[in-house]
Short mmCIF file of C-alpha atoms and ligand atoms in Angstrom, two decimals:
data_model
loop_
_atom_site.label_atom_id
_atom_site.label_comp_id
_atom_site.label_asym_id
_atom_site.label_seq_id
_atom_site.Cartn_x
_atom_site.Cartn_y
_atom_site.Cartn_z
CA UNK A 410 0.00 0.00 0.00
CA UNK A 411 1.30 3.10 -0.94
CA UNK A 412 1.36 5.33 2.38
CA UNK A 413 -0.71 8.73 2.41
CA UNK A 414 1.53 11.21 3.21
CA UNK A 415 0.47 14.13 5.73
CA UNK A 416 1.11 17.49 6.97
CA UNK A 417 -0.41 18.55 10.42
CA UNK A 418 -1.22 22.11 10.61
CA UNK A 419 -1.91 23.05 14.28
CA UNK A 420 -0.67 19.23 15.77
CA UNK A 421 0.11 20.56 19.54
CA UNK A 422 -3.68 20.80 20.04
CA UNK A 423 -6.81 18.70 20.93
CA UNK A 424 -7.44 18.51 17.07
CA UNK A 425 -3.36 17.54 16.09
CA UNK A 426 -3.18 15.32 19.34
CA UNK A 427 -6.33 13.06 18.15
CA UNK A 428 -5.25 13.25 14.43
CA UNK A 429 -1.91 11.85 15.80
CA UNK A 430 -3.25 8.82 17.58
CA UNK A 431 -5.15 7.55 14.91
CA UNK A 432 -2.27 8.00 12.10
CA UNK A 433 0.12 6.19 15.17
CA UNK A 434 -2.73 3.04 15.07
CA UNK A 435 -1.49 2.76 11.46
CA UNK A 436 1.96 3.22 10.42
CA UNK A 437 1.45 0.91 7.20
CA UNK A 438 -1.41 3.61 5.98
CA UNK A 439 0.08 7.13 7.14
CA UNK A 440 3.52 8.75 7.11
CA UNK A 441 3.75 12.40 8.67
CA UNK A 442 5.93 14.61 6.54
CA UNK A 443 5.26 18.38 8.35
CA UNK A 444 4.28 19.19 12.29
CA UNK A 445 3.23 22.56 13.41
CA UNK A 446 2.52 24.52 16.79
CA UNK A 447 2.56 27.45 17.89
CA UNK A 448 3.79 27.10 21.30
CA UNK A 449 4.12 24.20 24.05
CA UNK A 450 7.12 23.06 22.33
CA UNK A 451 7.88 20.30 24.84
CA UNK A 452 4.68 18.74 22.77
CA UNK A 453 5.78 19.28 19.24
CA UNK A 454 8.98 18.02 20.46
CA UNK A 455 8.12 14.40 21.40
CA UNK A 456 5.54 14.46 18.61
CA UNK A 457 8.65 14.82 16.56
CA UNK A 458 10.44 12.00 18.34
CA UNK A 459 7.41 9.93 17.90
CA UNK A 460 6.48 10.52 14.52
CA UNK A 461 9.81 11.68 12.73
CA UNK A 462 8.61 14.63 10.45
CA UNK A 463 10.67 16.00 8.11
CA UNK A 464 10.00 19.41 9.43
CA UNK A 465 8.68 21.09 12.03
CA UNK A 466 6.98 24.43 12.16
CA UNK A 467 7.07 26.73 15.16
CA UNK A 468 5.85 30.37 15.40
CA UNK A 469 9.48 32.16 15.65
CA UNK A 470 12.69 31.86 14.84
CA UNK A 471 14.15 32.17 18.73
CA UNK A 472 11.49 28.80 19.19
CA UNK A 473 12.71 27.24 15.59
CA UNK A 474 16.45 27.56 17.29
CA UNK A 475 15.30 25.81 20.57
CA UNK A 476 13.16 23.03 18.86
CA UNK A 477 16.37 22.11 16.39
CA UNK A 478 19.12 22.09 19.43
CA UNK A 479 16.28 19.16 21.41
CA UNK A 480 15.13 17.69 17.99
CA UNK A 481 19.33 16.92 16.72
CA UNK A 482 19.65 13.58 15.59
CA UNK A 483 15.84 12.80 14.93
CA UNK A 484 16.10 14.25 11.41
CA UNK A 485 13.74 17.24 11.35
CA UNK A 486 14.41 20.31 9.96
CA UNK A 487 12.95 23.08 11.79
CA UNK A 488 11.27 26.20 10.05
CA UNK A 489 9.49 29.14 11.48
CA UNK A 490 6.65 31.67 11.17
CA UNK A 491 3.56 31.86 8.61
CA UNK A 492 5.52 31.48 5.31
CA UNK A 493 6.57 28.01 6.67
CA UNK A 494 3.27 27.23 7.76
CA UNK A 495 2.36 27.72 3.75
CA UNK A 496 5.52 25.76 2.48
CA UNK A 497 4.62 23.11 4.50
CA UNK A 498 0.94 22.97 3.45
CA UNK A 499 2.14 22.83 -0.38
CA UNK A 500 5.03 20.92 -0.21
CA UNK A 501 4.72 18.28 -3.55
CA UNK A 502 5.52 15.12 -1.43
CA UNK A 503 2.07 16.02 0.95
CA UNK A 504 -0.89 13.95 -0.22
CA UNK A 505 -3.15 15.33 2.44
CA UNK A 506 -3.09 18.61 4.72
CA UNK A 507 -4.75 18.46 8.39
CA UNK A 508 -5.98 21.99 8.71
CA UNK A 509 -6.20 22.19 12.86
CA UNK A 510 -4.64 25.57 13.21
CA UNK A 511 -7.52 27.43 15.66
CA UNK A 512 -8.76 31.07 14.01
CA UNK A 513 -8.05 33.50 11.70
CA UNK A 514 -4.48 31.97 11.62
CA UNK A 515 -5.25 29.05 9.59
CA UNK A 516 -6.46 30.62 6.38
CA UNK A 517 -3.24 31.25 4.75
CA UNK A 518 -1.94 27.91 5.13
CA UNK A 519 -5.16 26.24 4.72
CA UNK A 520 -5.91 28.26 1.30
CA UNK A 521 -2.28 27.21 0.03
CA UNK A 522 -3.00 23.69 0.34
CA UNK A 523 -6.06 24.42 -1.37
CA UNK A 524 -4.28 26.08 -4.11
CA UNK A 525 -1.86 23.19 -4.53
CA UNK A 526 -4.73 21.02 -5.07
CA UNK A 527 -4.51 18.13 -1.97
CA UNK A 528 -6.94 16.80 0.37
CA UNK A 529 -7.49 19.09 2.85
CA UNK A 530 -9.45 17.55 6.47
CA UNK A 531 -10.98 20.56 7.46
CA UNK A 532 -11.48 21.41 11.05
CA UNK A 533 -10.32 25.01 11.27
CA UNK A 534 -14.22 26.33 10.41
CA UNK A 535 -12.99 29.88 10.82
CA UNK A 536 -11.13 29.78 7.52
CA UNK A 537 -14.24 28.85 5.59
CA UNK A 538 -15.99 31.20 7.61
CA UNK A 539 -14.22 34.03 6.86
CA UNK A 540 -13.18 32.94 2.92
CA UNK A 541 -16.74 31.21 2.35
CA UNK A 542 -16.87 32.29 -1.47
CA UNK A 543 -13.23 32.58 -2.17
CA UNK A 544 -12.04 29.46 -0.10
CA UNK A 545 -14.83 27.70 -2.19
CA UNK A 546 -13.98 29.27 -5.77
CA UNK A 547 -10.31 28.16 -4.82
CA UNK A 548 -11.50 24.27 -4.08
CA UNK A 549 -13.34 24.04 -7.04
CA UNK A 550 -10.36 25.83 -9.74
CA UNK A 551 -7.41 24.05 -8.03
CA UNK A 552 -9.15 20.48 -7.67
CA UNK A 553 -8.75 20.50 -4.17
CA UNK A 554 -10.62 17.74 -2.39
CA UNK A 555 -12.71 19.23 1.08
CA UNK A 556 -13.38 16.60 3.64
CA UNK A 557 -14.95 18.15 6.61
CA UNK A 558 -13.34 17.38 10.00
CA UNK A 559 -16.22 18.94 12.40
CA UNK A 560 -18.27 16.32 13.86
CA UNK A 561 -21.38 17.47 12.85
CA UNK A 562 -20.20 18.26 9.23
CA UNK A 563 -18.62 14.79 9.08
CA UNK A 564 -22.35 13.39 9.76
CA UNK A 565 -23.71 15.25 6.97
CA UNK A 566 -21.12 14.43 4.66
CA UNK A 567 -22.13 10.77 5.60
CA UNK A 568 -25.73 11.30 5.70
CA UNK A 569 -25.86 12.87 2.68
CA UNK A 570 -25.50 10.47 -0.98
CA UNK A 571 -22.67 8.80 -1.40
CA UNK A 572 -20.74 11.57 -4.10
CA UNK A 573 -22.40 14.30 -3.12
CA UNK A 574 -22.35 17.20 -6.05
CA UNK A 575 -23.10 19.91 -4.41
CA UNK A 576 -26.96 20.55 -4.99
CA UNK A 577 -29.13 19.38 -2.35
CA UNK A 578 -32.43 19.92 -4.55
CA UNK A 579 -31.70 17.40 -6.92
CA UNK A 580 -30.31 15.33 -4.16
CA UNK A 581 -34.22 15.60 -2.50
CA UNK A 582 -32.68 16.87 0.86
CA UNK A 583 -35.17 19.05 2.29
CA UNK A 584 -32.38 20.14 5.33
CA UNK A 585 -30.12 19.90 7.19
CA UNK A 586 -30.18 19.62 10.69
CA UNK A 587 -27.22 20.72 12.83
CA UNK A 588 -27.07 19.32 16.34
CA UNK A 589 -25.82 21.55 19.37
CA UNK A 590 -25.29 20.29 22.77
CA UNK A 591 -26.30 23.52 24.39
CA UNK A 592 -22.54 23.55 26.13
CA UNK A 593 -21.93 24.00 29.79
CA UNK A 594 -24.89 26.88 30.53
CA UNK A 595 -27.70 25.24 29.04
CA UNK A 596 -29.50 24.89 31.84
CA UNK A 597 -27.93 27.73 33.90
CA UNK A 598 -30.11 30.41 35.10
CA UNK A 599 -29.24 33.91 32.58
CA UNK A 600 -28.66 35.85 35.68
CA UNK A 601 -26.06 33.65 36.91
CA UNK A 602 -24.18 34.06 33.16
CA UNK A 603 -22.77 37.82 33.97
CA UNK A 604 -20.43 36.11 36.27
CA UNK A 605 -19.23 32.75 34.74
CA UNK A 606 -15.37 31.97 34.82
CA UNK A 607 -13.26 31.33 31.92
CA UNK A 608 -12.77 27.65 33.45
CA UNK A 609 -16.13 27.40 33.98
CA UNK A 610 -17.03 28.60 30.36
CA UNK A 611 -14.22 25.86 28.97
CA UNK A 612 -16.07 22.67 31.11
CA UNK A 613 -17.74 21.32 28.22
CA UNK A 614 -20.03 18.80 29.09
CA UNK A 615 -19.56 15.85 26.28
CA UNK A 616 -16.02 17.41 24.33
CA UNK A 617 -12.41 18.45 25.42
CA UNK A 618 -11.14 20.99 22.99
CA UNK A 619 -9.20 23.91 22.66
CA UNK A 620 -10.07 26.85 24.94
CA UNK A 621 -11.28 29.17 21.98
CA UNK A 622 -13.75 26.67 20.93
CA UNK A 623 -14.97 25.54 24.58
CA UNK A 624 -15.74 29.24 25.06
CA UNK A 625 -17.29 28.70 21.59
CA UNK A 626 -19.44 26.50 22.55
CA UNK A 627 -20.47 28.14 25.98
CA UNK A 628 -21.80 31.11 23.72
CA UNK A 629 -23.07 28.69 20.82
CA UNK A 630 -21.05 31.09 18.22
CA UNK A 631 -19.48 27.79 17.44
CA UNK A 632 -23.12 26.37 16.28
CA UNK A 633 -23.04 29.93 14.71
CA UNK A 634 -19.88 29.15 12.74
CA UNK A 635 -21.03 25.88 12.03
CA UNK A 636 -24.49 27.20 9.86
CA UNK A 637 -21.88 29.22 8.30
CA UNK A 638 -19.37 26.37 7.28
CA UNK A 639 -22.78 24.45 6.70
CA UNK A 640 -23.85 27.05 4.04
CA UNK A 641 -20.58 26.31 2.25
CA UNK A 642 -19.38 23.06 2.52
CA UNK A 643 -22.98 21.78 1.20
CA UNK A 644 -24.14 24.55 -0.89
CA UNK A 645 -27.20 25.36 1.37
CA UNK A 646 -29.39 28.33 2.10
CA UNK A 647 -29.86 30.16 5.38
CA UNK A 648 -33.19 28.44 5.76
CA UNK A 649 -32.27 24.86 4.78
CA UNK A 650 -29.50 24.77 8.10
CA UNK A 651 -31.40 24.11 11.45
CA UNK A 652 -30.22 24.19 14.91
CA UNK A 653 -31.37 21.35 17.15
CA UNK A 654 -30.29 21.35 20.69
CA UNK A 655 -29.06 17.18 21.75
CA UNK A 656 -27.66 17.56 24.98
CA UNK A 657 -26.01 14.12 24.53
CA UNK A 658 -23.82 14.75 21.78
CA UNK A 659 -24.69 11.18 20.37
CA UNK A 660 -26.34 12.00 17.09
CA UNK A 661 -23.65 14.42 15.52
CA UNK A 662 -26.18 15.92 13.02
CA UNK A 663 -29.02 14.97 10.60
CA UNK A 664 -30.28 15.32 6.35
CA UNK A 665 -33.79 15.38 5.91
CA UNK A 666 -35.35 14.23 2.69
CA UNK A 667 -38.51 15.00 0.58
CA UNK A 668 -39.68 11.67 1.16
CA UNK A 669 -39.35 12.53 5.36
CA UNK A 670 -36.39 10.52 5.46
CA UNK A 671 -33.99 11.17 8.51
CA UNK A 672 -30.67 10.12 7.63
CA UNK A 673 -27.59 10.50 10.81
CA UNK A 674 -24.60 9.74 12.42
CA UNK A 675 -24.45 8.75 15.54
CA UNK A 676 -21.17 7.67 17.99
CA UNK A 677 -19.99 8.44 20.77
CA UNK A 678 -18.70 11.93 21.17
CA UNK A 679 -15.02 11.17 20.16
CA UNK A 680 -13.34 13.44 17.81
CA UNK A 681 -10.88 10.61 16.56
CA UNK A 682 -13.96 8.60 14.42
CA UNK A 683 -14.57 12.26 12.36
CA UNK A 684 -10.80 12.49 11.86
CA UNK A 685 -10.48 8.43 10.71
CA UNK A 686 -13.03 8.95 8.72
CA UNK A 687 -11.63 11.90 6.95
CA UNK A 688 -7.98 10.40 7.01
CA UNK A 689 -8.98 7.10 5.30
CA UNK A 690 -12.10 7.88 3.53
CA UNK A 691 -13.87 6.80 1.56
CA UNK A 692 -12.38 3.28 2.93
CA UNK A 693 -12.80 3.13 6.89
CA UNK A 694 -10.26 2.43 9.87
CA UNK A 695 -9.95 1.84 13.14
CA UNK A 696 -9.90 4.86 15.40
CA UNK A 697 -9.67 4.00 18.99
CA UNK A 698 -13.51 4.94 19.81
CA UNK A 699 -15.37 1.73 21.44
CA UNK A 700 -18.64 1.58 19.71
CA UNK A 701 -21.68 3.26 20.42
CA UNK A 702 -23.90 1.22 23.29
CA UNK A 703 -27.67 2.07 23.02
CA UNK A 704 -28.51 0.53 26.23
CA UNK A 705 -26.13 2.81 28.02
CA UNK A 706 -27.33 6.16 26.10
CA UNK A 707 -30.87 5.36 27.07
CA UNK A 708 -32.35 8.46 26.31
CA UNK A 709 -32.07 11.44 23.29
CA UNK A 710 -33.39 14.28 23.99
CA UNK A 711 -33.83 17.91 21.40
CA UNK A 712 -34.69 21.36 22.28
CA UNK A 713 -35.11 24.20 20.25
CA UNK A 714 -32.24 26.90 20.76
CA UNK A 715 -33.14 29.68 22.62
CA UNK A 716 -31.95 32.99 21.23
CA UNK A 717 -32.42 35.09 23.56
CA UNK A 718 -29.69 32.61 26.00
CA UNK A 719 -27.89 32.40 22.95
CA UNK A 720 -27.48 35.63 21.01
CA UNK A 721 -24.31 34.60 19.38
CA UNK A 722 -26.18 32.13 17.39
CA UNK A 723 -28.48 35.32 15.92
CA UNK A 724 -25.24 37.56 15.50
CA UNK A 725 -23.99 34.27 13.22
CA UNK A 726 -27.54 34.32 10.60
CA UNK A 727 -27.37 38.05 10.55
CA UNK A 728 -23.88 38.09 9.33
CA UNK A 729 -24.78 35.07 7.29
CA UNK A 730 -27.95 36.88 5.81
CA UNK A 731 -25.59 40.36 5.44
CA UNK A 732 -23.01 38.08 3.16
CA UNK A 733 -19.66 39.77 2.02
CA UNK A 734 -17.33 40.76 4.70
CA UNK A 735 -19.87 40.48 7.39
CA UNK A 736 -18.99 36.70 7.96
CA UNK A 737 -15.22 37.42 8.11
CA UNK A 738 -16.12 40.67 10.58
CA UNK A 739 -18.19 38.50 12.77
CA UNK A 740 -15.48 35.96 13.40
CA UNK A 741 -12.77 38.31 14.25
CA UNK A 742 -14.78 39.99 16.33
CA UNK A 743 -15.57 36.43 18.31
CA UNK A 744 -11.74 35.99 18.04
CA UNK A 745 -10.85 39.19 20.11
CA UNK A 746 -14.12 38.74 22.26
CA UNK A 747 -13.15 35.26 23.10
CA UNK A 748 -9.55 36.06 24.04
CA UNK A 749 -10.54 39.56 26.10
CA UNK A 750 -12.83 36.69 28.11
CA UNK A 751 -10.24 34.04 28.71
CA UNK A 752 -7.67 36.86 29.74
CA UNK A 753 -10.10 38.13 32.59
CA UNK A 754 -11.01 41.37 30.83
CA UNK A 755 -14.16 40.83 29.21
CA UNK A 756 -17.46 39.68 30.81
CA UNK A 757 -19.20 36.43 29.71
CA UNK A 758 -22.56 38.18 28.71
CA UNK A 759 -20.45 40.91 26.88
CA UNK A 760 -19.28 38.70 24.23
CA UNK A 761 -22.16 39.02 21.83
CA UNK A 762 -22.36 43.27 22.58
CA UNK A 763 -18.90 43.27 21.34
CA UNK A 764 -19.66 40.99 17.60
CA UNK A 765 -22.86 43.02 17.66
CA UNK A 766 -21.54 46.38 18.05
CA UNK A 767 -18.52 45.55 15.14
CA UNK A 768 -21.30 43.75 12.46
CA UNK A 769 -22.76 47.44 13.14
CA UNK A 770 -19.49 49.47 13.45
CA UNK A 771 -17.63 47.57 9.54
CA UNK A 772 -20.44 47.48 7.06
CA UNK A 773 -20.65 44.35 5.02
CA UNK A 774 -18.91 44.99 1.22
CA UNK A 775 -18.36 42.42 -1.62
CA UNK A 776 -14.81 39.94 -1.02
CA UNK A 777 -13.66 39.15 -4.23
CA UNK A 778 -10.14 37.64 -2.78
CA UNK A 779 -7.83 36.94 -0.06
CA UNK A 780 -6.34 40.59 0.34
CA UNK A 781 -9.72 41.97 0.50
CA UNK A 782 -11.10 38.87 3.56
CA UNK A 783 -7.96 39.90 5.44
CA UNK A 784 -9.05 43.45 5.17
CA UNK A 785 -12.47 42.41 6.65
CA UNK A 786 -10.19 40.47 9.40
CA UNK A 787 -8.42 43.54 10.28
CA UNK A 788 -11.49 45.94 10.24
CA UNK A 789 -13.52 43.64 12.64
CA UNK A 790 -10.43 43.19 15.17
CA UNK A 791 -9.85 46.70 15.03
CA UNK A 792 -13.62 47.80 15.63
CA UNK A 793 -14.28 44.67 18.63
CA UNK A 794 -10.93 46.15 20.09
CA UNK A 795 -12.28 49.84 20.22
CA UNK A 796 -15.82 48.19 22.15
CA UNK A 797 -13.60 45.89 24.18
CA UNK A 798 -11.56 49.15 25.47
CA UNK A 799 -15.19 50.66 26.09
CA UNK A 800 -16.59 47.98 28.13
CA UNK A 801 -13.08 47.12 30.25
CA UNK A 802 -13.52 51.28 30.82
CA UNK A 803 -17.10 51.25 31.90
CA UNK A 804 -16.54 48.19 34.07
P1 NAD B 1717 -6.27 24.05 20.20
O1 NAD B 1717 -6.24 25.39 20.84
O2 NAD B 1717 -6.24 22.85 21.08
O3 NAD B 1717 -5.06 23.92 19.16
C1 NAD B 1717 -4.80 24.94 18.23
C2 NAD B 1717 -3.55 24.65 17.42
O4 NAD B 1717 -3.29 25.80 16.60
C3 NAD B 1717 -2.30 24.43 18.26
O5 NAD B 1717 -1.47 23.49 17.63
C4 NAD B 1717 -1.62 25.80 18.25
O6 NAD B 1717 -0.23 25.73 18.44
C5 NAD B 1717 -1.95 26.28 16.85
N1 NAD B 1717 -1.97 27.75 16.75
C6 NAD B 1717 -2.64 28.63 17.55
N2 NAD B 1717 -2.41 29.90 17.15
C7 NAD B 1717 -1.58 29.82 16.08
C8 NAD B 1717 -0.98 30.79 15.24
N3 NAD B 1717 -1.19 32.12 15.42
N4 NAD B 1717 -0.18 30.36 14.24
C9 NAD B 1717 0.04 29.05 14.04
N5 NAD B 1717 -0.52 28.08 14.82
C10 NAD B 1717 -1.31 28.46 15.82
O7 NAD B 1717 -7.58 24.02 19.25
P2 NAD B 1717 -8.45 22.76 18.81
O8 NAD B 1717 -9.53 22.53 19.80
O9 NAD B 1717 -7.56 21.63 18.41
O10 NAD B 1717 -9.17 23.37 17.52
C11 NAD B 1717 -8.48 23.54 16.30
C12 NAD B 1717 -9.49 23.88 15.20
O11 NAD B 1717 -10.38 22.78 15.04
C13 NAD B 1717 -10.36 25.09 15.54
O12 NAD B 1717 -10.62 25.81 14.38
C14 NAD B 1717 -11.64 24.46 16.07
O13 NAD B 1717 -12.77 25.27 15.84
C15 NAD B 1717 -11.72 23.20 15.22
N6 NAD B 1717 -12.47 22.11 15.85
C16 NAD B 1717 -12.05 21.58 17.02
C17 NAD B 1717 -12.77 20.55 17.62
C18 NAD B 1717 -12.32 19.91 18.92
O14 NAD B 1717 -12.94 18.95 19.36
N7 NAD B 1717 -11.24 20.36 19.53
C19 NAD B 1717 -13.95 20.08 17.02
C20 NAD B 1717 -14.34 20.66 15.81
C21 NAD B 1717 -13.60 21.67 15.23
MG1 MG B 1718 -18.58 20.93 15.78
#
C-alpha cells in the first residue's frame, strides 16, 4: 500500500493530538511529513520523536532555534513563522493537509493547500468562515478535495448520498439539521451568566477541545460558525441549516429528505472517528472509539435553541444573511471577544455586545479575494478592540 503522506497544521492541540493517535494506530497507511505549533514546544517536540517529520513548524525563529538544538539527531528540519506554515501545506511530497490551526491563523496555510490542489481535512471552520466564497472558488479551480473534520459536518457528509455534487435539490434533501449540545450553561439560570469563569465557560459537558472553541461553545457562536461552514461546505441556504439542541452529543447531526427521510450519524462523542473517517475515507479504519452502546445512552433528547440565551447564534444568521465581509467581521470579532474573556477582561454576557456592536461598526462589502477577507479580518479586530476598550472602561 502506498502510504498517504500528511502534513499537520496546528498538531500541539486537541485537534493535532487526536489526528496523531489515529495516524500512530497505522503506520502501514500514514507517514507524517510536516508538524506545526505554535507554542508548548515540549509537545511538538516528542511528537517529533514519535512521529519523525521532516519538518517542524514553530511560530518564531528564537522557538525554531530551541526546537532544532532538542530535535538533533531525529532528522527534522525546523522552520518558522507563517511562510513556513504555507511551504509546509504545499510541499509536492504532501498527499493530504490536516488543517487544525484554531482562528483567523489558519487561512493562509489552509488556502495554500487548497491552491496546490490536496486533500485538505478541514477542522479550522474559521477559515471557511471568513473565505466562504473565495475558499470555495479556490477548491473548485485548483481540484482541491474538502473533507470536513467537524463532527457534525462529518455526519452530513455521511448522511448525505454517497458523491455528493453539491446541490441538495436534486439530491431531495429538504435540510439539514445541525445538532448543538447547548454547552456547559444550558441549563444555567441567565442571571447567573454575567459572572461565569473562563474555566467554567471551557467545562464542556460531552467534548475536550481547545479553549477558543470551549468558550465557543459556551456562547453557541461555534453552532453559529457551524451554519456558516454548513452554508458552504454543502451549498445550502440560510433556511435549509437548522439548529437542534441534543444535549447528549450522540447524534452528531441529521439530512432530511422530501420523502421525510432522517438520515444521521451517531457515535460516541469522540473526535478521533470524524478524523479516521476523513484520514482514510472513503475506505474506513480503526480509530480507537469503542462503539456506540444504546442501552447505556438510554435516552435522546432535542430542544429548540433559545436565542435570547444564545445571542451569538443570531449575531452568526445576521452576518450570514448580510453576506460579504460580514462573515469574516463576525469571526474576528468572536476571536478578540473570546480572548478579552479568557484573559479576565471581558465579561461572559459581553461577548455578543462586542460581535454586535462591530457587524454594526464595519459594514458588510463584496470579497472578491484573499487581500480583501484579510481586510475584513483587520477591520472587525480593530472595531471589537475599540468596544472591548469601552466595556473594560465602563466596568
Ligand atoms: P487548540 O487550541 O487545542 O489547538 C490549536 C492549534 O493551533 C495548536 O497546535 C496551536 O499551536 C496552533 N496555533 C494557535 N495559534 C496559532 C498561530 N497564530 N499560528 C500558528 N498556529 C497556531 O484548538 P483545537 O480545539 O484543536 O481546535 C483547532 C481547530 O479545530 C479550531 O478551528 C476548532 O474550531 C476546530 N475544531 C475543534 C474541535 C475539537 O474537538 N477540539 C472540534 C471541531 C472543530
Ligand atoms: Mg462541531
Amino acid at each position: 500500500m502506498t502510504k498517504q503522506r500528511l502534513t499537520i497544521l496546528g498538531a500541539t492541540g486537541s485537534i493535532g493530538a487526536s489526528t496523531l493517535d489515529v495516524v500512530g494506530r497505522h503506520p502501514d497507511r500514514f507517514e507524517v511529513v510536516a508538524l506545526t505549533g505554535h507554542r508548548r514546544l515540549d509537545v511538538l517536540e516528542a511528537q517529533c520523536r514519535r512521529h519523525r517529520p521532516r519538518y517542524a513548524v514553530v511560530g518564531d525563529a528564537a522557538d525554531a532555534r530551541h526546537l532544532a538544538t532538542s530535535l538533533s539527531g531525529v532528522g527534522t528540519e525546523v522552520l518558522a513563522g507563517p511562510q513556513a506554515l504555507e511551504h509546509v501545506a504545499s510541499l509536492p511530497e504532501v498527499d493530504a493537509v490536516m488543517a487544525a490551526i484554531v482562528g483567523a491563523a489558519g487561512l493562509p496555510p489552509t488556502l495554500a493547500a487548497v491552491r496546490s490542489g490536496k486533500r485538505i481535512l478541514l477542522a479550522n471552520k474559521e477559515a471557511l468562515v471568513m473565505a466562504g466564497a473565495v475558499f470555495m472558488a479556490e477548491v473548485a479551480r485548483c481540484g482541491a478535495t474538502l473533507l470536513p473534520i467537524d463532527s457534525e459536518h462529518n455526519a452530513v457528509f455521511q448522511s448525505l448520498p454517497f458523491g455528493f455534487d453539491g446541490n441538495l435539490r436534486s439530491s431531495g434533501v429538504r435540510k439539514i439539521l445541525l445538532t448543538a449540545s447547548g454547552g456547559p450553561f444550558r441549563t444555567t439560570p441567565i442571571d447567573r451568566l454575567a459572572e461565569v469563569s473562563p474555566d467554567q465557560a471551557c467545562a464542556h459537558p460531552n467534548w475536550v477541545m481547545g479553549r477558543k472553541i470551549s468558550v465557543d461553545s459556551a456562547t453557541m457562536m461555534n453552532k453559529g460558525l457551524e451554519v456558516i461552514e454548513a452554508r458552504w461546505l454543502f451549498n445550502a441556504a440560510p433556511e435549509q441549516i437548522e439548529v437542534v439542541i441534543h444535549p447528549q452529543s450522540i447524534i452528531h447531526s441529521l439530512v432530511q429528505y422530501v420523502d421525510g427521510s432522517v438520515v444521521a450519524e451517531l457515535g460516541n462523542p469522540d473526535m478521533r472517528t470524524p478524523i479516521a473517517h476523513a484520514l482514510a475515507y472513503p475506505e474506513r479504519i480503526d480509530s480507537g472509539v469503542a462503539s456506540l452502546d444504546l442501552f447505556e445512552v438510554l435516552q435522546l433528547n432535542f430542544e429548540r435553541p433559545d436565542l435570547h440565551r444564545f445571542p451569538c447564534l443570531a449575531l452568526a444568521y445576521r452576518a450570514l444573511a448580510a453576506g460579504g465581509s460580514a462573515p469574516a467581521v463576525l469571526n474576528a470579532a468572536n476571536e478578540v471577544a473570546v480572548s478579552a474573556f479568557l484573559d479576565g477582561t471581558l465579561p461572559f454576557l459581553r461577548i455578543a455586545d462586542v460581535i454586535s456592536a462591530s457587524l454594526d461598526g464595519v459594514p458588510s462589502r463584496p470579497v472578491a479575494d484573499l487581500e480583501a477577507v484579510l481586510a475584513a479580518d483587520a477591520d472587525g479586530r480593530a472595531a471589537a478592540r475599540q468596544v472591548v476598550e469601552r466595556f473594560t472602561k465602563s466596568r
